[in-house]
Amino acid sequence: MTETSEQEQRRRRLTAWKNSRRILSRASADSTVGERLKALAADAGSAYDLDEWTDVYGDGVVAELERRVARTLGLEAAAFFPTGTMAQQIALRCWAGRTGNATVALHPLSHPEMHEGGALSVVSGLRTVHPTHAPRLPTADEVREFSEPFGTLMLELPLRDAGFVLPSWEELTAVVEAARERDAVVHFDGARLWECAPHFGRTLPEIAELADSVYVSFYKSLDGMSGAVLAGPASLVAEARTWRHRYGGQVFQQYPAALSALLGLERELPRLPEYVAHAKVVAGALAEGFRAAGLPWFRIHPEPPHTHQFQVWLPYAAEVLTEAGVRQAEETGVTLFRRWFADTPPGLSVTEVTVASHGLEWTAQDVVAAVRDFAGRLAAA
């Protein structure tokens, strides 16, 4: 597919999703520039005094965001970064310097291994090892008995590419303790940490205090424009600020991203438990709908979901599934699935389902009906 045709397909998908009267979640990227700016200008006053001066190199609204996140997580200090990739790389680099060990133990499906172009080794000179290759976070025994020394254990909560999966609270605390026994520090890749509290049955400060440092994102769960925070001890955060400047992350002004993050903390964070609970309803109804439609095979993972996001697999080509979903949105005003991607083994495709505020309007019967319509389009393809 040429670049032009891919852009045309993207515009078609975005238009179909935007015009849908029923959808499980709306992403900020689904809006036009004008719509996003208009909404931010209209709403941001509830989260911050818009008569204050704009930020300059991290003061003002950016500093206020850092304070609120540190307070929300119950940690000593926090620093804002333009991207989570930068925040996390710097955190792991700082810990390597402090522990004297440049080896990071993490999962092979974790974000630094899958989505950062090998930057941990290429940019920061770190080495990664994998206590497990199973599609879940490592167990305490796997960490305790791993054959090589490491200075930092990084845990992605939830592990997105394995299906947004989480350990139990008991498993998580045991893994952290096993790392401590090896004199390793623990860093949480908490890009989506916000929605983990219902699964663990613990508050965000209770979760965050298990780790030596925590990274959180604002656009993945809180509908922010961009940006991330690294939180932890004041001395670590101060060092991270120095490295942020060296990495080119000391941006002159960032108030749109900071304002949207504050709005997310105010509006979306309190609602995440609702989303997590309803994701279980949606996942169950999807399974019921697939069975009723007589599809040859399907998988929902995990079942029930651990957060408000989960994976769905079907035995069709990704292009066929994506086209069926777009046509359903265009012709009925209902978006059930977004994009699908080829997975292994060949012949299977996977999509990610997110249940947010718009998804709360769906009953189980609505989901089953939408699955029936979607399956009919596959049969006709």
Coordinates of C-alpha atoms in Angstrom, one line a residue, residues 23-26 160 163-164 192 195 220 275-276 278-287 290 299-302 305-314 335-341 349-356 359 362 367 371 374:
I23 CA -18.3 3.4 20.4
L24 CA -16.5 1.7 23.3
S25 CA -13.9 4.5 23.7
R26 CA -12.9 7.6 21.9
R160 CA 0.4 -4.5 27.5
G163 CA -2.7 -8.7 26.9
F164 CA -2.7 -6.0 29.6
R192 CA -1.1 2.4 32.5
E195 CA -6.2 1.5 36.0
K220 CA -2.9 6.2 27.5
Y275 CA -14.3 1.3 33.1
V276 CA -12.5 -1.7 34.5
H278 CA -17.6 -2.6 32.6
A279 CA -14.8 -4.1 30.6
K280 CA -15.6 -7.4 32.2
V281 CA -19.2 -7.0 31.1
V282 CA -18.1 -6.2 27.5
A283 CA -15.6 -9.1 27.3
G284 CA -18.2 -11.6 28.5
A285 CA -20.8 -10.3 26.0
L286 CA -18.2 -10.5 23.2
A287 CA -17.6 -14.1 24.0
F290 CA -19.0 -14.9 19.1
R299 CA -10.1 -15.8 22.0
I300 CA -10.5 -13.0 24.6
H301 CA -7.5 -12.5 26.8
P302 CA -7.4 -12.2 29.7
P305 CA -9.9 -8.5 31.8
H306 CA -7.5 -7.2 34.5
T307 CA -7.9 -3.6 33.4
H308 CA -10.2 -1.7 31.1
Q309 CA -8.3 -3.0 28.1
F310 CA -7.9 -6.5 26.7
Q311 CA -7.1 -8.4 23.5
V312 CA -9.4 -10.2 21.0
W313 CA -8.1 -12.8 18.5
L314 CA -10.0 -14.1 15.4
T335 CA -17.9 1.0 16.2
L336 CA -17.2 -2.4 17.9
F337 CA -13.5 -2.9 16.9
R338 CA -10.9 -0.6 15.6
R339 CA -7.8 -1.8 13.7
W340 CA -6.7 -5.4 13.6
F341 CA -3.1 -6.7 13.2
S349 CA -5.3 -11.4 13.9
V350 CA -5.5 -9.5 17.1
T351 CA -7.1 -6.2 18.2
E352 CA -7.1 -4.3 21.5
V353 CA -10.4 -3.3 23.0
T354 CA -10.6 -0.3 25.4
V355 CA -13.7 0.4 27.4
A356 CA -14.0 4.1 28.6
G359 CA -18.5 2.3 26.5
W362 CA -23.3 -0.3 26.1
V367 CA -22.5 -5.9 22.5
V371 CA -21.0 -8.9 17.3
F374 CA -19.9 -7.8 12.6

